[in-house]
Amino acid sequence: MEIIQHRLRLPLADPFTIAYRSITDQDSLVVELRDGDLRGFGEVTVNDYYGHTYESMARSLAAAQPYLDAYASEPPEQVWPRMLKTMRGDRFALSAIDIAAHDLWGKRHSQPCWQAWGLTWDDVPVSSYTIGIDTIDRMAEKLQRRSGWPIYKIKLGTPEDLEIVRALRQHTDATFRVDANCGWTVEQTVERAVELRRLGVEFIEQPLAAEATDEEKQDLFRRSVLPLVADESCRIESDVASCVGRFHAINVKLCKCGGLTPAVAMLRQARELGLRTMVGCMVETSIGIAAAAQLLPLLDYADLDGALLLAADPARGLTIERGRVTQPWQPGLGVEYP
Ligand SMILES: [Mg+2]
């Protein structure tokens, strides 16, 4: 089986800022698996926060290359644990391969991924639209430019977090969710949650640093009037159980956990443990977003707007209309890449 790497520099429609970084372009790696006439696509973005570069991922993909033929006959879930070892635990690079393998498997069996997993496309949640950190005026302008979405996710972690939410509330009645990206302390969160709830905020994503102690997380869990969602604190399968009693929900991302295989397992485990489920995305093309969208039947919350933040999307096939994702009926991920 052949593997082809496409390195893409994706210009953003607007600079995108969160609590710990700001970008105008996003570097992304599209991985293509070729088996005869069939082509499967996966994607992973270069990520400074988690320390994954083109070079580090290329080394992992080179290590995987001799073993890729397994995907011609075995389902991706079966190959995944062996690949993780072969790629020395590089879940970022593995996520691109695992997504491409799921795309290929679906195409070979003429089924969309969600159907191959035995899921039913019923009552799936709508996606939020993300407003990155900027001046308050420009954040309001971004919201108005994308008016009519039922849910907005507001990036916080600035000295004027409450002012931002108060200002945005003047422009819409939509549900708000906020993401502090590790920017707050326990006391700040407890206090802000009261006002945020009054302002129509549904939950707070990752208020505390990923390194916060277990005592801090449990203390906040007991005292916060708003539900708490783990993102940076929940990366892989073994993190899910430790979120019980510390968070109300988990935000799974394909690049953090290593692709669709562990994501399906984590979401199923979370639901069994009574945690609510969410899938987020990076700023990425419709390949990565279409992969995450296959998980919608397993979700309570979705944040799949990454491709809409791009100036141009090189992949086609997935549409999100004011948060509503069209049901993907095409085999595999249902996206086309040139
Ligand atoms: Mg987040």
Coordinates of C-alpha atoms and ligand atoms in Angstrom, one line a residue:
M1 CA 0.0 0.0 0.0
E2 CA 1.3 3.4 -1.0
I3 CA 1.3 6.4 1.3
I4 CA 1.5 10.0 0.1
Q5 CA 2.0 13.0 2.2
H6 CA 0.5 16.4 1.2
R7 CA 1.9 19.3 3.2
L8 CA -0.6 22.2 3.1
R9 CA -0.3 25.7 4.4
L10 CA -3.9 26.9 5.0
P11 CA -4.4 30.6 5.1
L12 CA -7.1 31.7 7.6
A13 CA -10.0 34.0 6.8
D14 CA -9.1 36.0 10.0
P15 CA -6.2 35.7 12.4
F16 CA -7.3 33.2 15.1
T17 CA -6.3 33.7 18.7
I18 CA -6.8 31.5 21.8
A19 CA -5.4 31.9 25.3
Y20 CA -1.9 30.6 24.5
R21 CA -1.3 31.4 20.8
S22 CA -2.4 33.3 17.7
I23 CA -2.1 32.2 14.0
T24 CA -2.8 33.5 10.5
D25 CA -2.0 30.3 8.7
Q26 CA -2.3 26.7 9.7
D27 CA 0.1 24.0 8.6
S28 CA -1.6 20.7 7.9
L29 CA -0.6 17.2 6.8
V30 CA -3.0 15.3 4.6
V31 CA -2.1 11.6 4.4
E32 CA -3.3 9.6 1.5
L33 CA -3.4 5.8 1.5
R34 CA -3.6 4.2 -2.0
D35 CA -4.7 0.7 -2.5
G36 CA -5.1 0.1 -6.3
D37 CA -7.8 2.5 -7.4
L38 CA -9.0 3.3 -3.9
R39 CA -7.7 6.4 -2.1
G40 CA -8.3 7.0 1.6
F41 CA -7.6 10.4 3.2
G42 CA -6.7 11.5 6.7
E43 CA -5.5 14.8 8.1
V44 CA -3.5 16.0 11.1
T45 CA -2.4 19.6 11.8
V46 CA 1.1 20.6 12.9
N47 CA 0.7 21.5 16.6
D48 CA 3.1 23.6 18.6
Y49 CA 1.2 23.2 21.9
Y50 CA 1.6 19.4 21.8
G51 CA 5.0 19.6 20.0
H52 CA 4.2 17.9 16.7
T53 CA 6.1 19.1 13.6
Y54 CA 6.1 18.0 9.9
E55 CA 9.5 16.4 10.6
S56 CA 8.4 14.5 13.7
M57 CA 5.3 13.2 11.9
A58 CA 7.3 12.3 8.8
R59 CA 9.6 10.1 10.9
S60 CA 6.6 8.3 12.4
L61 CA 5.0 7.8 9.0
A62 CA 8.2 6.4 7.6
A63 CA 8.3 3.9 10.6
A64 CA 4.7 2.9 9.7
Q65 CA 5.2 2.4 6.0
P66 CA 6.4 -1.2 6.0
Y67 CA 3.3 -2.3 7.9
L68 CA 0.6 -0.4 6.0
D69 CA -0.4 -3.5 3.9
A70 CA -2.3 -4.8 7.0
Y71 CA -5.0 -2.2 6.1
A72 CA -5.7 -4.0 2.8
S73 CA -7.3 -6.9 4.7
E74 CA -7.8 -6.0 8.4
P75 CA -10.3 -3.4 9.8
P76 CA -8.5 -0.2 11.1
E77 CA -9.5 -0.9 14.7
Q78 CA -7.5 -4.2 14.6
V79 CA -4.4 -2.6 13.1
W80 CA -4.4 0.4 15.5
P81 CA -2.7 -1.1 18.6
R82 CA 0.2 -2.5 16.5
M83 CA 0.6 0.8 14.6
L84 CA 0.8 2.7 17.9
K85 CA 3.8 0.6 18.9
T86 CA 5.4 0.8 15.5
M87 CA 5.0 4.6 15.5
R88 CA 6.5 4.8 19.0
G89 CA 3.3 6.4 20.5
D90 CA 3.0 9.2 18.0
R91 CA -0.7 9.6 18.2
F92 CA -0.8 12.7 16.0
A93 CA 0.7 11.0 13.0
L94 CA -1.2 7.8 13.7
S95 CA -4.5 9.8 13.7
A96 CA -3.9 10.8 10.1
I97 CA -3.2 7.2 9.1
D98 CA -6.1 5.8 11.1
I99 CA -8.6 8.3 9.5
A100 CA -7.3 7.5 6.0
A101 CA -7.6 3.8 6.8
H102 CA -11.3 4.3 7.9
D103 CA -12.0 6.2 4.8
L104 CA -10.5 3.4 2.7
W105 CA -12.4 0.7 4.6
G106 CA -15.7 2.6 4.1
K107 CA -15.0 3.0 0.4
R108 CA -14.1 -0.6 0.0
H109 CA -17.4 -1.7 1.7
S110 CA -19.5 1.1 0.2
Q111 CA -20.5 2.5 3.7
P112 CA -20.0 5.7 5.5
C113 CA -17.9 5.2 8.6
W114 CA -20.7 5.9 11.1
Q115 CA -22.7 3.2 9.5
A116 CA -19.8 0.7 9.5
W117 CA -19.6 1.3 13.3
G118 CA -23.3 0.3 13.6
L119 CA -24.5 3.9 14.5
T120 CA -27.9 5.5 13.6
W121 CA -28.0 9.1 12.4
D122 CA -30.8 10.3 14.7
D123 CA -31.0 13.5 16.5
V124 CA -27.4 14.4 16.1
P125 CA -26.2 17.7 17.8
V126 CA -25.6 20.9 15.8
S127 CA -22.1 22.3 15.8
S128 CA -21.1 25.5 17.5
Y129 CA -19.3 28.3 15.6
T130 CA -16.1 29.5 17.3
I131 CA -15.3 33.2 18.0
G132 CA -11.5 33.5 18.6
I133 CA -10.0 36.1 20.9
D134 CA -9.8 39.6 19.5
T135 CA -10.7 43.1 20.6
I136 CA -14.3 43.1 21.8
D137 CA -15.5 45.0 18.8
R138 CA -13.9 42.6 16.4
M139 CA -15.3 39.6 18.2
A140 CA -18.8 41.1 17.9
E141 CA -18.2 41.8 14.3
K142 CA -17.1 38.1 13.7
L143 CA -20.3 36.9 15.4
Q144 CA -22.5 39.2 13.3
R145 CA -20.7 38.1 10.1
R146 CA -21.8 34.5 11.0
S147 CA -25.2 35.4 12.4
G148 CA -28.0 32.8 12.7
W149 CA -25.9 30.0 14.3
P150 CA -27.8 28.4 17.2
I151 CA -24.6 28.0 19.3
Y152 CA -21.4 30.1 19.6
K153 CA -18.2 28.9 21.3
I154 CA -16.4 31.9 22.7
K155 CA -12.6 31.6 23.3
L156 CA -11.6 33.3 26.6
G157 CA -8.6 33.5 28.8
T158 CA -8.1 37.3 28.6
P159 CA -8.2 40.1 31.3
E160 CA -11.7 41.0 30.1
D161 CA -13.5 37.7 29.8
L162 CA -16.8 38.7 31.3
E163 CA -16.9 42.0 29.3
I164 CA -16.5 39.9 26.1
V165 CA -19.4 37.7 26.9
R166 CA -21.6 40.6 28.0
A167 CA -20.8 42.5 24.8
L168 CA -21.5 39.5 22.6
R169 CA -24.8 38.8 24.4
Q170 CA -26.1 42.1 23.0
H171 CA -26.0 40.7 19.5
T172 CA -27.7 37.3 19.8
D173 CA -30.0 35.1 21.9
A174 CA -28.0 32.0 20.8
T175 CA -26.6 29.5 23.3
F176 CA -23.0 30.4 24.3
R177 CA -20.2 28.0 25.4
V178 CA -16.9 29.3 26.6
D179 CA -13.4 27.8 26.3
A180 CA -10.8 29.2 28.7
N181 CA -8.1 27.0 27.3
C182 CA -6.4 26.5 30.7
G183 CA -6.5 30.2 31.5
W184 CA -8.3 30.4 34.9
T185 CA -7.8 29.5 38.5
V186 CA -10.4 27.6 40.6
E187 CA -11.5 30.8 42.4
Q188 CA -11.8 32.7 39.1
T189 CA -13.9 29.9 37.6
V190 CA -16.2 29.6 40.5
E191 CA -16.9 33.3 40.5
R192 CA -17.2 33.7 36.7
A193 CA -19.5 30.7 36.3
V194 CA -22.2 32.5 38.3
E195 CA -22.3 35.5 35.9
L196 CA -21.7 33.4 32.8
R197 CA -24.7 31.2 33.6
R198 CA -26.8 34.4 33.9
L199 CA -25.5 35.4 30.5
G200 CA -26.8 32.1 28.9
V201 CA -23.5 30.1 28.9
E202 CA -24.1 26.4 28.7
F203 CA -20.7 25.1 29.9
I204 CA -17.1 26.0 30.5
E205 CA -14.4 24.1 28.6
Q206 CA -11.0 23.5 30.2
P207 CA -10.9 26.4 32.8
L208 CA -7.9 25.0 34.7
A209 CA -4.4 24.2 33.4
A210 CA -4.0 20.6 32.3
E211 CA -1.4 20.2 35.2
A212 CA -4.0 21.3 37.8
T213 CA -4.0 19.0 40.8
D214 CA -6.7 16.4 41.4
E215 CA -7.8 18.3 44.5
E216 CA -8.2 21.5 42.5
K217 CA -10.3 19.7 39.8
Q218 CA -12.5 18.0 42.4
D219 CA -12.9 21.3 44.4
L220 CA -14.0 23.1 41.2
F221 CA -16.3 20.3 40.2
R222 CA -18.2 20.6 43.5
R223 CA -18.4 24.4 43.4
S224 CA -19.0 25.4 39.8
V225 CA -22.6 26.3 38.9
L226 CA -21.8 25.5 35.2
P227 CA -20.9 22.1 33.8
L228 CA -17.1 21.7 33.0
V229 CA -15.7 20.1 29.9
A230 CA -12.3 18.5 29.8
D231 CA -10.2 19.2 26.7
E232 CA -6.5 19.6 27.4
S233 CA -7.1 17.3 30.5
C234 CA -8.5 14.5 28.4
R235 CA -6.3 13.3 25.6
I236 CA -6.3 9.5 25.5
E237 CA -8.4 6.5 26.5
S238 CA -6.8 6.2 30.0
D239 CA -7.8 9.8 30.8
V240 CA -11.6 9.2 30.4
A241 CA -12.2 7.4 33.7
S242 CA -10.2 10.0 35.6
C243 CA -12.6 12.8 34.4
V244 CA -15.5 11.3 36.5
G245 CA -16.1 13.6 39.5
R246 CA -13.8 16.3 37.9
F247 CA -15.6 17.1 34.7
H248 CA -19.2 16.7 33.4
A249 CA -18.1 16.0 29.8
I250 CA -15.1 15.3 27.7
N251 CA -14.0 16.9 24.4
V252 CA -12.3 14.3 22.2
K253 CA -10.1 15.4 19.4
L254 CA -8.8 13.0 16.8
C255 CA -5.2 14.2 16.7
K256 CA -4.8 14.0 20.5
C257 CA -6.1 10.4 20.9
G258 CA -4.8 8.9 17.7
G259 CA -7.7 8.8 15.2
L260 CA -11.2 7.5 14.9
T261 CA -10.5 4.1 16.5
P262 CA -9.7 5.4 20.0
A263 CA -12.2 8.3 19.6
V264 CA -15.1 5.8 19.2
A265 CA -13.8 3.8 22.2
M266 CA -13.4 6.9 24.4
L267 CA -16.9 8.3 23.5
R268 CA -18.6 4.9 24.2
Q269 CA -16.7 4.6 27.5
A270 CA -17.6 8.2 28.5
R271 CA -21.3 7.5 28.0
E272 CA -21.1 4.3 30.0
L273 CA -19.5 6.3 32.8
G274 CA -22.2 9.0 32.8
L275 CA -20.1 11.7 31.2
R276 CA -21.5 13.8 28.3
T277 CA -19.6 13.7 25.1
M278 CA -18.2 16.3 22.7
V279 CA -15.9 16.2 19.7
G280 CA -13.8 19.2 18.8
C281 CA -11.6 20.0 15.9
M282 CA -8.6 22.0 15.0
V283 CA -8.4 24.7 12.3
E284 CA -8.2 22.1 9.5
T285 CA -9.7 21.1 6.1
S286 CA -13.0 19.3 5.5
I287 CA -11.1 16.0 5.6
G288 CA -10.4 16.3 9.3
I289 CA -13.9 17.8 9.9
A290 CA -15.6 15.0 7.9
A291 CA -13.8 12.4 10.0
A292 CA -15.0 14.1 13.3
A293 CA -18.5 14.4 11.8
Q294 CA -18.8 10.6 11.5
L295 CA -18.8 10.6 15.3
L296 CA -21.9 12.8 15.6
P297 CA -24.3 10.0 16.5
L298 CA -22.2 9.4 19.7
L299 CA -22.2 13.1 20.8
D300 CA -24.0 15.5 23.0
Y301 CA -22.0 18.5 21.8
A302 CA -20.2 19.2 18.6
D303 CA -17.6 21.8 17.6
L304 CA -16.9 21.2 13.9
D305 CA -16.4 24.6 12.4
G306 CA -12.6 24.3 11.8
A307 CA -12.8 24.4 8.0
L308 CA -15.1 27.4 8.0
L309 CA -12.3 29.5 9.6
L310 CA -10.1 28.9 6.5
A311 CA -9.9 31.4 3.6
A312 CA -10.3 28.4 1.2
D313 CA -11.0 24.7 1.9
P314 CA -9.1 22.4 -0.5
A315 CA -11.4 19.4 0.2
R316 CA -15.1 19.1 -0.8
G317 CA -18.2 17.1 0.2
L318 CA -19.1 18.1 3.8
T319 CA -21.6 20.9 4.4
I320 CA -22.3 22.6 7.6
E321 CA -25.2 25.0 7.3
R322 CA -25.5 27.2 10.5
G323 CA -24.3 24.4 12.6
R324 CA -26.3 21.6 10.9
V325 CA -24.1 18.9 9.4
T326 CA -25.6 17.2 6.3
Q327 CA -25.9 13.5 6.9
P328 CA -22.9 11.9 5.2
W329 CA -24.1 9.1 2.9
Q330 CA -21.0 8.8 0.7
P331 CA -18.7 5.8 1.5
G332 CA -15.9 6.4 4.0
L333 CA -15.6 10.1 5.1
G334 CA -17.6 11.3 2.1
V335 CA -15.1 14.0 1.1
E336 CA -13.2 14.5 -2.1
Y337 CA -9.6 15.8 -2.3
P338 CA -8.1 16.8 -5.6
Ligands
MG1 MG -10.8 23.5 23.8

